[in-house]
PDB file of C-alpha atoms in Angstrom:
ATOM      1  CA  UNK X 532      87.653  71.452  92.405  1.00  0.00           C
ATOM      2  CA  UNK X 533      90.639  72.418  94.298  1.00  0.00           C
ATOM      3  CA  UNK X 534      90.483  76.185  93.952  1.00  0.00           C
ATOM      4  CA  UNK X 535      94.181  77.642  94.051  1.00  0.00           C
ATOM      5  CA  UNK X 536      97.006  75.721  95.201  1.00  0.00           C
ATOM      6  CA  UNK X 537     100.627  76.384  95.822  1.00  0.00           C
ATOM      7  CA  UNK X 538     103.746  74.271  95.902  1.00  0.00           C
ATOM      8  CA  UNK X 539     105.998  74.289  97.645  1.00  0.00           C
ATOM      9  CA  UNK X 540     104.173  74.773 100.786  1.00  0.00           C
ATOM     10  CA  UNK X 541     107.627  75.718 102.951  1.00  0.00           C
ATOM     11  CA  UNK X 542     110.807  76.332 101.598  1.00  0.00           C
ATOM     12  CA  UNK X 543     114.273  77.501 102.949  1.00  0.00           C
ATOM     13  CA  UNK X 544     116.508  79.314 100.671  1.00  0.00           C
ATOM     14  CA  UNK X 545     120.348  80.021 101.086  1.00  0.00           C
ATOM     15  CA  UNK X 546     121.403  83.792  99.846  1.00  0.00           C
ATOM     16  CA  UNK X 547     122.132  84.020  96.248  1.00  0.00           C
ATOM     17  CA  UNK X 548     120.053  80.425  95.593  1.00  0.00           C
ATOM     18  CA  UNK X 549     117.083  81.039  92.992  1.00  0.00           C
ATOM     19  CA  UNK X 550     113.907  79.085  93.123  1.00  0.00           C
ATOM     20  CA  UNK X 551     110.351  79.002  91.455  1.00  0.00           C
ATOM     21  CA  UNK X 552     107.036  78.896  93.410  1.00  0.00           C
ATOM     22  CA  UNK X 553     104.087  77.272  91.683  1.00  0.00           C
ATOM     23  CA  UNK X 554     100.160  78.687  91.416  1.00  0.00           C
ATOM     24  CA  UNK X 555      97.868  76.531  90.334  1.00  0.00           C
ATOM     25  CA  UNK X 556      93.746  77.301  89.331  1.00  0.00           C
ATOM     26  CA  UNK X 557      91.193  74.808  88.456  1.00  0.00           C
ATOM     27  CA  UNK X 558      88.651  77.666  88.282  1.00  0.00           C
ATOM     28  CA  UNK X 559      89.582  79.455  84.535  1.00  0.00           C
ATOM     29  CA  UNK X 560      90.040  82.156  85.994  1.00  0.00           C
ATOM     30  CA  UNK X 561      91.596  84.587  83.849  1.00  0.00           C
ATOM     31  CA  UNK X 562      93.549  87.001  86.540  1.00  0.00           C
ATOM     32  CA  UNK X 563      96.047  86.034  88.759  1.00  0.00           C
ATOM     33  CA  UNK X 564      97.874  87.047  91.340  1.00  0.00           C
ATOM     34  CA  UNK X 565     101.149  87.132  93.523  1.00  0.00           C
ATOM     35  CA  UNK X 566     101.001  88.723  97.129  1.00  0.00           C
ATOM     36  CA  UNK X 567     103.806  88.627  99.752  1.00  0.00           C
ATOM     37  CA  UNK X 568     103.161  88.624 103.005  1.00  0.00           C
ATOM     38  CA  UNK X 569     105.401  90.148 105.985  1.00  0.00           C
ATOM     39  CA  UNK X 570     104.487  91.002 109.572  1.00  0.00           C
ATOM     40  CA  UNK X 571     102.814  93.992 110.344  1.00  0.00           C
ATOM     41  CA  UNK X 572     102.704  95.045 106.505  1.00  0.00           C
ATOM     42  CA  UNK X 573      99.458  93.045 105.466  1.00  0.00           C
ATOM     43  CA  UNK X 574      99.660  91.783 101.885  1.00  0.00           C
ATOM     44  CA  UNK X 575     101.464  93.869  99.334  1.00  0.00           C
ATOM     45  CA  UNK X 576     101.142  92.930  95.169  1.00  0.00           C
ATOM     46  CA  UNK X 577     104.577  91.965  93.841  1.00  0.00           C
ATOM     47  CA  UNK X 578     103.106  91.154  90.261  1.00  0.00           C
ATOM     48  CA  UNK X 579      99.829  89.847  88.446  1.00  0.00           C
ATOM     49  CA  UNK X 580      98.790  89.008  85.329  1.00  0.00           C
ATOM     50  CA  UNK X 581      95.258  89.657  83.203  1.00  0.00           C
ATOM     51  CA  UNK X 582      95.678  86.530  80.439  1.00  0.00           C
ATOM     52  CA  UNK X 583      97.859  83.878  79.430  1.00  0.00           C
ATOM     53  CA  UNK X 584     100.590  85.157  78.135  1.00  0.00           C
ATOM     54  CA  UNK X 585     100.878  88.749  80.167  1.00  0.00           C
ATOM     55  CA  UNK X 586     102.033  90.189  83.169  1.00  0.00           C
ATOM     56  CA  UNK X 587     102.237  93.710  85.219  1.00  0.00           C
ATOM     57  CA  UNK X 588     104.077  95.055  87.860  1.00  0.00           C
ATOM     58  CA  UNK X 589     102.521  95.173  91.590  1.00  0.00           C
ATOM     59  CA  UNK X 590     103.266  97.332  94.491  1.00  0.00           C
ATOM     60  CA  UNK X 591     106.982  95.468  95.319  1.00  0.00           C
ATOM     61  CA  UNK X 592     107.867  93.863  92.460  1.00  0.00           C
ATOM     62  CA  UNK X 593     111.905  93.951  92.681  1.00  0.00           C
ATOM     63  CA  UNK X 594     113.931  91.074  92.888  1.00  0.00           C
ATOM     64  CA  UNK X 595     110.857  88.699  91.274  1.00  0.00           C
ATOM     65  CA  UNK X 596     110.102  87.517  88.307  1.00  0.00           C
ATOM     66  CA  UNK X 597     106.746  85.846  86.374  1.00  0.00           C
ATOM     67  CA  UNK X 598     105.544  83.951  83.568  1.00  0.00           C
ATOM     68  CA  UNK X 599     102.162  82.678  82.895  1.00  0.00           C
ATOM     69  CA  UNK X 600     102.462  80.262  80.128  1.00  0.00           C
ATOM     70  CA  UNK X 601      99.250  78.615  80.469  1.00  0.00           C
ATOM     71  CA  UNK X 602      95.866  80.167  82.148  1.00  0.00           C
ATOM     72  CA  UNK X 603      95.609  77.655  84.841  1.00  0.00           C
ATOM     73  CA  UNK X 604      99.452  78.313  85.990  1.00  0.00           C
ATOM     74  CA  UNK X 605     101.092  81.882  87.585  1.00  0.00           C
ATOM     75  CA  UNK X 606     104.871  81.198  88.047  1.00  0.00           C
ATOM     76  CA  UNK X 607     107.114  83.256  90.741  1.00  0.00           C
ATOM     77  CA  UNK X 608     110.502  83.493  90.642  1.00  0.00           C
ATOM     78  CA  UNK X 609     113.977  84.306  92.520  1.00  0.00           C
ATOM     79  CA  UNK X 610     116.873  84.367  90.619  1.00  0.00           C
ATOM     80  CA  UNK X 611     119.043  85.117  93.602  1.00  0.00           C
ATOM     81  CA  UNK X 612     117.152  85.298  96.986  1.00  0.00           C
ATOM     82  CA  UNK X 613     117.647  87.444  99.953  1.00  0.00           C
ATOM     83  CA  UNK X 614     116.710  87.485 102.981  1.00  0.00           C
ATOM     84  CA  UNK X 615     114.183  90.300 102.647  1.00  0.00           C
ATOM     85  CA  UNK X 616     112.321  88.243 100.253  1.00  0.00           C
ATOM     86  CA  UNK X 617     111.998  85.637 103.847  1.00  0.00           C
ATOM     87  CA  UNK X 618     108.113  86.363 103.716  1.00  0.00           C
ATOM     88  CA  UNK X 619     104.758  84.142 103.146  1.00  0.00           C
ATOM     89  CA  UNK X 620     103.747  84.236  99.208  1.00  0.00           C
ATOM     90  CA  UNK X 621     100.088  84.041  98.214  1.00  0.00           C
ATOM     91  CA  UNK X 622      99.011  83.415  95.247  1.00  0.00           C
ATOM     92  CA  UNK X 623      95.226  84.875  94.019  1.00  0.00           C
ATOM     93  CA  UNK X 624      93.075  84.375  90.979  1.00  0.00           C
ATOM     94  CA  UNK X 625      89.789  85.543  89.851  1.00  0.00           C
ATOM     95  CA  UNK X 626      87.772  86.318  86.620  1.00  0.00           C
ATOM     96  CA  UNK X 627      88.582  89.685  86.604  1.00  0.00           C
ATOM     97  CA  UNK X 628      85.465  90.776  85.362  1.00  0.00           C
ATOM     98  CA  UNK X 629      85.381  94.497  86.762  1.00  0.00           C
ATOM     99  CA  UNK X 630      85.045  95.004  90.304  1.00  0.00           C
ATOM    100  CA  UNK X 631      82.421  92.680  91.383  1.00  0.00           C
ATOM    101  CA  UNK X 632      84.885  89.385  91.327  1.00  0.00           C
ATOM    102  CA  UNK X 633      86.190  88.092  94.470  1.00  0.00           C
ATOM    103  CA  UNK X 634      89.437  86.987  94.418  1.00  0.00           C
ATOM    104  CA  UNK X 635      90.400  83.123  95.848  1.00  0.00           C
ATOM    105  CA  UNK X 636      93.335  82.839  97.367  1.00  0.00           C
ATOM    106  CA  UNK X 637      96.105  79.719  98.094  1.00  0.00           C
ATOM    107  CA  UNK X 638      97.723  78.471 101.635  1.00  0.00           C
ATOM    108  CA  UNK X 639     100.654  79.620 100.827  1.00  0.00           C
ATOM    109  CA  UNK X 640     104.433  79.618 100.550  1.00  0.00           C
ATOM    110  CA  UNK X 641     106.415  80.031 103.897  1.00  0.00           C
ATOM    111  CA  UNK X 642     109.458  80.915 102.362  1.00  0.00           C
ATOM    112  CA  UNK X 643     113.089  81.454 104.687  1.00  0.00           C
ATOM    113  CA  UNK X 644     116.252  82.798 102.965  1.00  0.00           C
ATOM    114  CA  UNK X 645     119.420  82.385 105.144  1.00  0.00           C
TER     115      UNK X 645
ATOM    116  CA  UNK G 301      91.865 102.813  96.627  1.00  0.00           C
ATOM    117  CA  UNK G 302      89.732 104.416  99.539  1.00  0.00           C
ATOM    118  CA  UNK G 303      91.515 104.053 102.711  1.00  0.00           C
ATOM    119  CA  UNK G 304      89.933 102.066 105.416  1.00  0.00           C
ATOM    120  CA  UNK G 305      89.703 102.195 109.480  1.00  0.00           C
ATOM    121  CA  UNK G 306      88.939  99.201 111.143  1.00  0.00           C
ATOM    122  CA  UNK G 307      89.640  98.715 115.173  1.00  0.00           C
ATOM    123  CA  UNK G 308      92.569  96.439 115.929  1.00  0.00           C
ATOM    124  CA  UNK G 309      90.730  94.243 117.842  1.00  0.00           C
ATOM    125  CA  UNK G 310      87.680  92.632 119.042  1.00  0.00           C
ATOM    126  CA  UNK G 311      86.173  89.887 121.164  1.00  0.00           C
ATOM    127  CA  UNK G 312      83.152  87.722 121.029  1.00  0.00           C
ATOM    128  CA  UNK G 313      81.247  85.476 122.887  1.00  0.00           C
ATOM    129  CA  UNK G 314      80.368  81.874 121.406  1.00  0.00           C
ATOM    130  CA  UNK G 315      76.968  81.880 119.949  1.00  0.00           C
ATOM    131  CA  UNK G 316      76.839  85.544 119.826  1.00  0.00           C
ATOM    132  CA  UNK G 317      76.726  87.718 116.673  1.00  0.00           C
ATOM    133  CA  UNK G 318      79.633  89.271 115.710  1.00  0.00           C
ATOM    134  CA  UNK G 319      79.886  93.153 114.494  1.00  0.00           C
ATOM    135  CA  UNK G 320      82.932  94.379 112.876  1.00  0.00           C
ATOM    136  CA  UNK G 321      82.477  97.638 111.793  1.00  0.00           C
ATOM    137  CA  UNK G 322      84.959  99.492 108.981  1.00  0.00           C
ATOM    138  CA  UNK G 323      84.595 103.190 107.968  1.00  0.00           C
ATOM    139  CA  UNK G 324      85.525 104.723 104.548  1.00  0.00           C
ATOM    140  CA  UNK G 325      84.191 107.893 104.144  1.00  0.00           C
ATOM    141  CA  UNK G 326      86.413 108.605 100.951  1.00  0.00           C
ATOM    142  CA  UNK G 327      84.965 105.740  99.015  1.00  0.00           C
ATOM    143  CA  UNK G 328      83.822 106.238  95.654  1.00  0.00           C
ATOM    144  CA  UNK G 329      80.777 105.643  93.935  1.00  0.00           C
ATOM    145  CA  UNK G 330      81.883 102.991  92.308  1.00  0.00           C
ATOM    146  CA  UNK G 331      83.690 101.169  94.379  1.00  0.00           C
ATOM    147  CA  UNK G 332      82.921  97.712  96.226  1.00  0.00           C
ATOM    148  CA  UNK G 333      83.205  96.664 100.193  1.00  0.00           C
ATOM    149  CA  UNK G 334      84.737  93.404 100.217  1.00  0.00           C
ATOM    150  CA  UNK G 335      85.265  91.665 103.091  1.00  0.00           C
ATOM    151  CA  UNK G 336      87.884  88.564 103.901  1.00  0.00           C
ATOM    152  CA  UNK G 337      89.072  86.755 106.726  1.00  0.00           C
ATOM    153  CA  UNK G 338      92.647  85.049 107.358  1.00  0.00           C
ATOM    154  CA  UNK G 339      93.150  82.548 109.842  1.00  0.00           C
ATOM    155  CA  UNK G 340      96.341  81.558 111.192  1.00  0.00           C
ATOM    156  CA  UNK G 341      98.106  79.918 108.703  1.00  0.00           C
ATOM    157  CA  UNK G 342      95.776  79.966 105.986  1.00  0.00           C
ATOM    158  CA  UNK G 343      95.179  82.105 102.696  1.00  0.00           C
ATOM    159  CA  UNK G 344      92.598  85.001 102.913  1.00  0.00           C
ATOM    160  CA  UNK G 345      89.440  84.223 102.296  1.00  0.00           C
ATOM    161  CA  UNK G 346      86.840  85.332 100.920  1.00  0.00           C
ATOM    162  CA  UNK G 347      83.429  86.336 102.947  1.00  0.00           C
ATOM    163  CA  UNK G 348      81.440  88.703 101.316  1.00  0.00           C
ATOM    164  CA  UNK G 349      81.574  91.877  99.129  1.00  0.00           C
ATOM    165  CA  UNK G 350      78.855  94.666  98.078  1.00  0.00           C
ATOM    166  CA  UNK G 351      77.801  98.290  96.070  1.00  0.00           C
ATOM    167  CA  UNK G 352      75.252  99.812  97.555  1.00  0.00           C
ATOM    168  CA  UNK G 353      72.704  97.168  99.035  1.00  0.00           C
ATOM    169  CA  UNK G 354      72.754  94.958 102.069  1.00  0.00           C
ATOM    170  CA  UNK G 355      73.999  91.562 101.300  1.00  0.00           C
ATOM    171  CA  UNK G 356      73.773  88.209 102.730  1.00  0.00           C
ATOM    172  CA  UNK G 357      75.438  84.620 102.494  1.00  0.00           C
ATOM    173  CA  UNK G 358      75.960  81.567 104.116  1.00  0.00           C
ATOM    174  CA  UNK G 359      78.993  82.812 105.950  1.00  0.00           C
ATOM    175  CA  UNK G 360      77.703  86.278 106.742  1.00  0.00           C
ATOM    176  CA  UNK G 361      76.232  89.595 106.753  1.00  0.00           C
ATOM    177  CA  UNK G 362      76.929  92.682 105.046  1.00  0.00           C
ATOM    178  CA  UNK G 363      75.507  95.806 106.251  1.00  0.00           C
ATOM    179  CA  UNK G 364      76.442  99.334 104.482  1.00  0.00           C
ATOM    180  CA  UNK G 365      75.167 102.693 105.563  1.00  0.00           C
ATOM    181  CA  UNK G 366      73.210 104.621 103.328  1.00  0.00           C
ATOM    182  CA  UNK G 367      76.009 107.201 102.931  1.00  0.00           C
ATOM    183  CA  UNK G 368      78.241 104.237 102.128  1.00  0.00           C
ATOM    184  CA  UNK G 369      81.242 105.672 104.356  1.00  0.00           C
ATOM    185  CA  UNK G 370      80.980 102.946 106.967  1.00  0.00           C
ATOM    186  CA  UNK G 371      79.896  99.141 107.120  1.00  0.00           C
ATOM    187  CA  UNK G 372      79.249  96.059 109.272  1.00  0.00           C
ATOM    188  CA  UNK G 373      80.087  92.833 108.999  1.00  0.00           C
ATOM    189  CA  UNK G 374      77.566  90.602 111.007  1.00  0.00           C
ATOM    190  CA  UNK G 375      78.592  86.896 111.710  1.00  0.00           C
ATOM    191  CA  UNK G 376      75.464  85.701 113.091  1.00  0.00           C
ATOM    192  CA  UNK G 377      76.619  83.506 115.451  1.00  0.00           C
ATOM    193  CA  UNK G 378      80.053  82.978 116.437  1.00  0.00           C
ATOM    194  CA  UNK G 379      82.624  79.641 116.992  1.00  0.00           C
ATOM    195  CA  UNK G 380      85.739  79.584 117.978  1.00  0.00           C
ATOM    196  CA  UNK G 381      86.523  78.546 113.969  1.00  0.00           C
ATOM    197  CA  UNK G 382      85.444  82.216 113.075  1.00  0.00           C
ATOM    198  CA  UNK G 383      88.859  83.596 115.404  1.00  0.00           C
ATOM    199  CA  UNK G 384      90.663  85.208 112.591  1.00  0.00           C
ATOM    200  CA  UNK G 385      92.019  88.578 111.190  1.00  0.00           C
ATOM    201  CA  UNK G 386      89.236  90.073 109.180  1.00  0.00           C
ATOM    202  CA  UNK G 387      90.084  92.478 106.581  1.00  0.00           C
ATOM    203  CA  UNK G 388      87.877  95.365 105.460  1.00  0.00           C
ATOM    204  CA  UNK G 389      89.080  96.562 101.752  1.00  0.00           C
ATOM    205  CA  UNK G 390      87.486  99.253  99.306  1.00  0.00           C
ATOM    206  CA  UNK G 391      88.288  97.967  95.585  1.00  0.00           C
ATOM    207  CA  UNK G 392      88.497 100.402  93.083  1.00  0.00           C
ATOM    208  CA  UNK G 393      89.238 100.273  89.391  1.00  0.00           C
ATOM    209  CA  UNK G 394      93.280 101.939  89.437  1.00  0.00           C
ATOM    210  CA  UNK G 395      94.442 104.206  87.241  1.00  0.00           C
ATOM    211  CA  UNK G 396      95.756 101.928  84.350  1.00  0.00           C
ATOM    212  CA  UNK G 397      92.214 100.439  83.844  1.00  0.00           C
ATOM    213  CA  UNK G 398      92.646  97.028  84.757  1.00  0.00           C
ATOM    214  CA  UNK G 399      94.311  96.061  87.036  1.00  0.00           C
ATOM    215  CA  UNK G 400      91.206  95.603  89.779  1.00  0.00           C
ATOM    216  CA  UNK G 401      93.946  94.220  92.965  1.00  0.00           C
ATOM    217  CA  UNK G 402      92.900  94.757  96.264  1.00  0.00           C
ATOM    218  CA  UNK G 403      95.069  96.399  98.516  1.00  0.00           C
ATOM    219  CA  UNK G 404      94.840  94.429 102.398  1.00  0.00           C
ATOM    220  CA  UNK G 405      95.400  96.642 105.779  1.00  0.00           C
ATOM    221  CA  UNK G 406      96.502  95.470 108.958  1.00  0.00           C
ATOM    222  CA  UNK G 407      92.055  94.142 109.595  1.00  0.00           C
ATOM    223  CA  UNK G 408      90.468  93.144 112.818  1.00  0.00           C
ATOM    224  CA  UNK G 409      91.984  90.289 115.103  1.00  0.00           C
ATOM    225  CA  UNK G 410      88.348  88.621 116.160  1.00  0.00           C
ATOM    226  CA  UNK G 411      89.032  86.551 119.084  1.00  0.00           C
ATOM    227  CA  UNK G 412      85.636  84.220 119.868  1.00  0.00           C
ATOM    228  CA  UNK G 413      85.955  83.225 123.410  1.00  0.00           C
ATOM    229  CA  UNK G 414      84.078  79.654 124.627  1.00  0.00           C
TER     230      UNK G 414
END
């Protein structure tokens, strides 16, 4: 049981270049998530998903995109990085049955955009 | 989600119990105390969450005042492992129903000294 795990694990980006980072669950867990993380912000919600098949808006979600094709997988995408999207991703899942489900989170993508 | 204070830092002796405390005096009746912890590096993760009542797991301690606007986290006794960011977070249900995120702050840097 590996929990949640990301690929790539670092990545460097030149401006305009577009890229997809990988979330993966072994938990069937039905929500997942994708945080960003930047220095002195704490983690803010770029976009999320409740099912296979759906996704929402988070808190930042400009300049990304998502797809969840299959339960176990939460997709992230850049079509054309910049370097404000230089950051740490996370990437979250849980049951999301109401309020009382922790959500398990991956190492991380160290992502740098040039 | 109810906002959350939590001091900036704190240190700890090796062996000795850790306290962080956290107030949020808005929180909401139905709303959850989660804790999680991030260390260097790593993904958040998870530690311990409750309601109402006073909880306990392997990692920890979770003590919440009767009024619910303040709790403690207790690590019963500290190593150097436990030096991390720890992150205090009120989830509530937002407005759209379900969409149950968490929203991070800036936390606790626990140092544990030898």
């Amino acid at each position: 049981n590996a929990g949640v795990t990301q690929t790539p694990k670092f990545r460097v980006l030149k401006t305009g270049q577009s890229m997809t980072l990988l979330c993966a669950q072994d938990m069937n867990h039905e929500y997942m998530y994708w945080y960003r993380q930047d220095p002195g912000m704490g983690l803010r919600l770029i976009h999320y998903s409740v099912g296979e098949g759906t996704t929402a808006k988070g808190e930042v979600p400009d300049g990304y995109n998502v797809s969840r094709l299959k339960k176990q997988n939460f997709l992230l995408g850049l079509e054309s990085a910049a370097p404000s999207q230089t950051s740490v991703y996370f990437c979250a899942s849980n049951t999301g049955q109401g309020l009382d489900s922790p959500l398990h989170f991956g190492n991380g993508t160290r992502l740098t955009v040039t | 989600d109810a906002k959350t204070t939590q001091p900036p830092s704190m240190d700890c002796a090796e062996g000795r119990a850790a306290n962080l405390p956290c107030n949020h005096s808005t929180i909401s009746g139905n709303e959850y105390v989660y804790w999680y912890r991030q260390i260097h590096s790593q993904g958040p993760q998870y530690i311990i969450h409750g309601l109402k009542n006073n909880e306990t797991n392997e990692m920890a301690s979770l003590i919440i005042t009767e009024d619910r606007k303040s709790s403690t986290l207790i690590l019963p006794h500290a190593t150097l492992r436990d030096t991390a960011v720890y992150y205090c977070i009120v989830r509530a249900r937002t407005s759209g129903g379900s969409n149950y995120k968490l929203t991070f702050g800036k936390g606790t840097l626990l140092t544990v000294n030898p």
